Every structure is written in structure tokens, then in C-alpha cells.
Amino acid sequence: MTPIGLSTASVWPLRARSGFELARALGFDGVEVMVWADPESQDVAALRRHSASTGMPVLAVHSPCLLITQRVWSPDPVVRLRRSVEAAVDLEAPTVVVHPPFRWQRRYAEAFAGLVAELESSSGVRIAVENMFPVRTPRGREVSAFRPSVDPTEVGHANYTLDLSHTATAGMDALALAKRMGDRLTHVHMGDGTGVAKDEHLLPGRGTQPCAELLEGLGADDFGARGGQIVLEVNTRSARTEDQRAKMLSEALLFTRLHLG
């Protein structure tokens, strides 16, 4: 079976502990920890306790790659990635999710592919590089903040993360990208988007992305057998109550399970 996890980013502004608790209550198979400003997400010992108390394994650690997390653990992106892999080993998580380098991180970008390969070889952890999206200027021009591009298949890595909210924002064909990733696609961020110039992370089925078709394809091949994971990374900030948030996440989980088969 392909495990379906819940990203702790999906319960923001609640802390990581709430992600573990909701994952257990709603019947997820595990959790992806988004390492960011939340102090709990940075505390490996606390995460280990949350995992043990809820029975929810950590499926993946999302390295602190966002603009707002450039000083989490270290201002050096190499150190942040190494710390992420160390955390994954400590938490027995098989996967680390990482974004491509920013354009201004020239030295990091030059060493990135080799660093990823080295860390995978030495740790046994899969480092799944995620597709991103360009920024659109007021005049409609698209500018990539990532080196060499928003598409990690242009470099070539052993493992990829496919994010469907990002394909929507980038105007990319998600199914074509999945085909280029091939059997190196090991991690999916399930969400949706309408193609507007922002990262929406809608519930799957509420946007324009081929969420159902992608899931049906993954269910028909050996995605789960080769260690593939699906994680719901959706925006629930509109929820006014915990019941509303739980209902949104339940809907997303049901959609995913139904189409994955």
C-alpha cells in the first residue's frame, strides 16, 4: 500500500503536535514535518515524542527552504540540508524533501547535485527534490528564483517530489512532469490550484490540476511498492473551528484514497 501522510504545514497556524494528533484522529498513515518557524518543528526530540505518543510515523522531513526559514538551524543552506538528513535518520523517516537552490545561493547551487547524492549515499535517506514555480511580475513576466530552474528534472536527481499546487502556479503539465520524473518520482505533495500567480494548496479536486488522474496512475503502477509516498499539503487557514479543519482534511484524505484505489 502507498502511505498517505499529512503535512504539519496543513494545520498552520497550529503547531506540529496538532498535525500528529489530527493525522491519528483522521486515519492518516503518518506525518511529514515541515521545518519552519514553529519551534516544535525544529525540535527533533519533541517530534520523536509526538510520533511515539500518537503512533504516527514520520514519513518525511521537509527541509527549511522557504524565504522565511533561511535562518532556521543555520543561515548556511548546506548545514540546513545536512541537519534535515540527520533529523530524518533520528526520526526513522525515509525521505527528506528539499527545494532547488535560490538563484542567489550560487555556491550552494553549484554543489547541490553532488551534495544531495553524497548525503543519500551516506545516510540511506532519499532526498526528493521538489518542483517549484516562477514569480510573475505586474507586467506578466515570469522570473525564476531558482537555479537552474523550477524543474528539477533539468538537472537530474535520484529522487523527486511532485507538488501539484506548484505545477498549477507554474502553468506546467503535471502529468508530463510526472512522466519525466518516471520511477524517480518517490514523493507527491497532493493539493490543487487554479493557475493564479500564487501557491494556493487547495484541497484536491477544487482546482484545475489532474489530481484524480495522477492518483489513478500511481495506483496502477508500483509506486507504493518502490517506497513512494503521498502527503497532503493543503491550506486550511480558512477553517474557523477545529471541526471545520478536520472536515477539510477528511475530504482531502477521502479523495486521495478513493482515486489511488
PDB file of N, CA, C and O in Angstrom, residues 180-208:
ATOM      1  N   ARG A 180       8.255  12.664 -16.894  1.00  0.00           N
ATOM      2  CA  ARG A 180       9.692  12.939 -16.959  1.00  0.00           C
ATOM      3  C   ARG A 180      10.398  12.434 -15.703  1.00  0.00           C
ATOM      4  O   ARG A 180      11.518  11.949 -15.760  1.00  0.00           O
ATOM      5  N   MET A 181       9.737  12.562 -14.568  1.00  0.00           N
ATOM      6  CA  MET A 181      10.320  12.067 -13.323  1.00  0.00           C
ATOM      7  C   MET A 181      10.403  10.544 -13.315  1.00  0.00           C
ATOM      8  O   MET A 181      11.318   9.965 -12.736  1.00  0.00           O
ATOM      9  N   GLY A 182       9.435   9.886 -13.947  1.00  0.00           N
ATOM     10  CA  GLY A 182       9.464   8.448 -14.087  1.00  0.00           C
ATOM     11  C   GLY A 182       9.517   7.725 -12.751  1.00  0.00           C
ATOM     12  O   GLY A 182       8.854   8.129 -11.790  1.00  0.00           O
ATOM     13  N   ASP A 183      10.331   6.659 -12.691  1.00  0.00           N
ATOM     14  CA  ASP A 183      10.392   5.903 -11.444  1.00  0.00           C
ATOM     15  C   ASP A 183      11.261   6.578 -10.389  1.00  0.00           C
ATOM     16  O   ASP A 183      11.463   6.031  -9.315  1.00  0.00           O
ATOM     17  N   ARG A 184      11.760   7.782 -10.699  1.00  0.00           N
ATOM     18  CA  ARG A 184      12.451   8.583  -9.689  1.00  0.00           C
ATOM     19  C   ARG A 184      11.475   9.443  -8.887  1.00  0.00           C
ATOM     20  O   ARG A 184      11.885  10.095  -7.913  1.00  0.00           O
ATOM     21  N   LEU A 185      10.227   9.459  -9.294  1.00  0.00           N
ATOM     22  CA  LEU A 185       9.188  10.132  -8.509  1.00  0.00           C
ATOM     23  C   LEU A 185       8.907   9.267  -7.283  1.00  0.00           C
ATOM     24  O   LEU A 185       8.366   8.168  -7.393  1.00  0.00           O
ATOM     25  N   THR A 186       9.282   9.757  -6.115  1.00  0.00           N
ATOM     26  CA  THR A 186       9.122   8.970  -4.886  1.00  0.00           C
ATOM     27  C   THR A 186       8.224   9.651  -3.862  1.00  0.00           C
ATOM     28  O   THR A 186       7.863   9.019  -2.863  1.00  0.00           O
ATOM     29  N   HIS A 187       7.858  10.915  -4.103  1.00  0.00           N
ATOM     30  CA  HIS A 187       7.103  11.661  -3.101  1.00  0.00           C
ATOM     31  C   HIS A 187       6.159  12.622  -3.821  1.00  0.00           C
ATOM     32  O   HIS A 187       6.576  13.297  -4.772  1.00  0.00           O
ATOM     33  N   VAL A 188       4.908  12.666  -3.403  1.00  0.00           N
ATOM     34  CA  VAL A 188       3.916  13.548  -4.022  1.00  0.00           C
ATOM     35  C   VAL A 188       3.305  14.438  -2.958  1.00  0.00           C
ATOM     36  O   VAL A 188       2.866  13.952  -1.909  1.00  0.00           O
ATOM     37  N   HIS A 189       3.303  15.744  -3.211  1.00  0.00           N
ATOM     38  CA  HIS A 189       2.542  16.681  -2.395  1.00  0.00           C
ATOM     39  C   HIS A 189       1.183  16.863  -3.061  1.00  0.00           C
ATOM     40  O   HIS A 189       1.062  17.530  -4.087  1.00  0.00           O
ATOM     41  N   MET A 190       0.170  16.230  -2.485  1.00  0.00           N
ATOM     42  CA  MET A 190      -1.162  16.281  -3.062  1.00  0.00           C
ATOM     43  C   MET A 190      -1.857  17.561  -2.615  1.00  0.00           C
ATOM     44  O   MET A 190      -1.975  17.847  -1.425  1.00  0.00           O
ATOM     45  N   GLY A 191      -2.280  18.323  -3.587  1.00  0.00           N
ATOM     46  CA  GLY A 191      -3.018  19.560  -3.377  1.00  0.00           C
ATOM     47  C   GLY A 191      -3.573  19.969  -4.729  1.00  0.00           C
ATOM     48  O   GLY A 191      -3.614  19.160  -5.654  1.00  0.00           O
ATOM     49  N   ASP A 192      -3.951  21.213  -4.867  1.00  0.00           N
ATOM     50  CA  ASP A 192      -4.540  21.643  -6.131  1.00  0.00           C
ATOM     51  C   ASP A 192      -4.340  23.146  -6.266  1.00  0.00           C
ATOM     52  O   ASP A 192      -3.910  23.824  -5.324  1.00  0.00           O
ATOM     53  N   GLY A 193      -4.640  23.651  -7.435  1.00  0.00           N
ATOM     54  CA  GLY A 193      -4.528  25.078  -7.699  1.00  0.00           C
ATOM     55  C   GLY A 193      -5.280  25.428  -8.962  1.00  0.00           C
ATOM     56  O   GLY A 193      -5.610  24.553  -9.767  1.00  0.00           O
ATOM     57  N   THR A 194      -5.530  26.718  -9.132  1.00  0.00           N
ATOM     58  CA  THR A 194      -6.305  27.181 -10.285  1.00  0.00           C
ATOM     59  C   THR A 194      -5.455  27.865 -11.349  1.00  0.00           C
ATOM     60  O   THR A 194      -5.969  28.251 -12.390  1.00  0.00           O
ATOM     61  N   GLY A 195      -4.155  28.029 -11.069  1.00  0.00           N
ATOM     62  CA  GLY A 195      -3.285  28.666 -12.045  1.00  0.00           C
ATOM     63  C   GLY A 195      -3.053  30.135 -11.811  1.00  0.00           C
ATOM     64  O   GLY A 195      -2.392  30.792 -12.620  1.00  0.00           O
ATOM     65  N   VAL A 196      -3.580  30.684 -10.718  1.00  0.00           N
ATOM     66  CA  VAL A 196      -3.306  32.074 -10.399  1.00  0.00           C
ATOM     67  C   VAL A 196      -1.862  32.211  -9.930  1.00  0.00           C
ATOM     68  O   VAL A 196      -1.190  31.222  -9.632  1.00  0.00           O
ATOM     69  N   ALA A 197      -1.397  33.451  -9.825  1.00  0.00           N
ATOM     70  CA  ALA A 197       0.013  33.700  -9.541  1.00  0.00           C
ATOM     71  C   ALA A 197       0.324  33.621  -8.045  1.00  0.00           C
ATOM     72  O   ALA A 197       0.985  34.493  -7.485  1.00  0.00           O
ATOM     73  N   LYS A 198      -0.156  32.571  -7.393  1.00  0.00           N
ATOM     74  CA  LYS A 198       0.227  32.322  -6.009  1.00  0.00           C
ATOM     75  C   LYS A 198       0.057  30.839  -5.721  1.00  0.00           C
ATOM     76  O   LYS A 198      -0.694  30.136  -6.403  1.00  0.00           O
ATOM     77  N   ASP A 199       0.774  30.385  -4.708  1.00  0.00           N
ATOM     78  CA  ASP A 199       0.781  28.971  -4.343  1.00  0.00           C
ATOM     79  C   ASP A 199      -0.437  28.697  -3.463  1.00  0.00           C
ATOM     80  O   ASP A 199      -0.430  28.990  -2.275  1.00  0.00           O
ATOM     81  N   GLU A 200      -1.500  28.112  -4.042  1.00  0.00           N
ATOM     82  CA  GLU A 200      -2.783  28.035  -3.342  1.00  0.00           C
ATOM     83  C   GLU A 200      -2.914  26.846  -2.395  1.00  0.00           C
ATOM     84  O   GLU A 200      -3.550  26.941  -1.353  1.00  0.00           O
ATOM     85  N   HIS A 201      -2.397  25.699  -2.768  1.00  0.00           N
ATOM     86  CA  HIS A 201      -2.543  24.473  -1.970  1.00  0.00           C
ATOM     87  C   HIS A 201      -4.006  24.221  -1.592  1.00  0.00           C
ATOM     88  O   HIS A 201      -4.356  24.047  -0.422  1.00  0.00           O
ATOM     89  N   LEU A 202      -4.858  24.194  -2.614  1.00  0.00           N
ATOM     90  CA  LEU A 202      -6.273  23.891  -2.417  1.00  0.00           C
ATOM     91  C   LEU A 202      -6.456  22.406  -2.124  1.00  0.00           C
ATOM     92  O   LEU A 202      -5.575  21.587  -2.377  1.00  0.00           O
ATOM     93  N   LEU A 203      -7.629  22.062  -1.600  1.00  0.00           N
ATOM     94  CA  LEU A 203      -7.951  20.653  -1.442  1.00  0.00           C
ATOM     95  C   LEU A 203      -7.986  19.996  -2.822  1.00  0.00           C
ATOM     96  O   LEU A 203      -8.454  20.610  -3.792  1.00  0.00           O
ATOM     97  N   PRO A 204      -7.481  18.772  -2.967  1.00  0.00           N
ATOM     98  CA  PRO A 204      -7.506  18.113  -4.278  1.00  0.00           C
ATOM     99  C   PRO A 204      -8.934  17.988  -4.800  1.00  0.00           C
ATOM    100  O   PRO A 204      -9.855  17.642  -4.068  1.00  0.00           O
ATOM    101  N   GLY A 205      -9.083  18.326  -6.091  1.00  0.00           N
ATOM    102  CA  GLY A 205     -10.403  18.304  -6.708  1.00  0.00           C
ATOM    103  C   GLY A 205     -11.067  19.664  -6.755  1.00  0.00           C
ATOM    104  O   GLY A 205     -12.097  19.817  -7.413  1.00  0.00           O
ATOM    105  N   ARG A 206     -10.468  20.669  -6.098  1.00  0.00           N
ATOM    106  CA  ARG A 206     -11.068  22.010  -6.082  1.00  0.00           C
ATOM    107  C   ARG A 206     -10.366  22.980  -7.013  1.00  0.00           C
ATOM    108  O   ARG A 206     -10.684  24.170  -7.020  1.00  0.00           O
ATOM    109  N   GLY A 207      -9.409  22.487  -7.763  1.00  0.00           N
ATOM    110  CA  GLY A 207      -8.702  23.337  -8.708  1.00  0.00           C
ATOM    111  C   GLY A 207      -8.721  22.718 -10.095  1.00  0.00           C
ATOM    112  O   GLY A 207      -9.636  21.976 -10.448  1.00  0.00           O
ATOM    113  N   THR A 208      -7.688  23.007 -10.863  1.00  0.00           N
ATOM    114  CA  THR A 208      -7.644  22.570 -12.262  1.00  0.00           C
ATOM    115  C   THR A 208      -6.650  21.442 -12.513  1.00  0.00           C
ATOM    116  O   THR A 208      -6.533  20.974 -13.641  1.00  0.00           O
TER     117      THR A 208
END
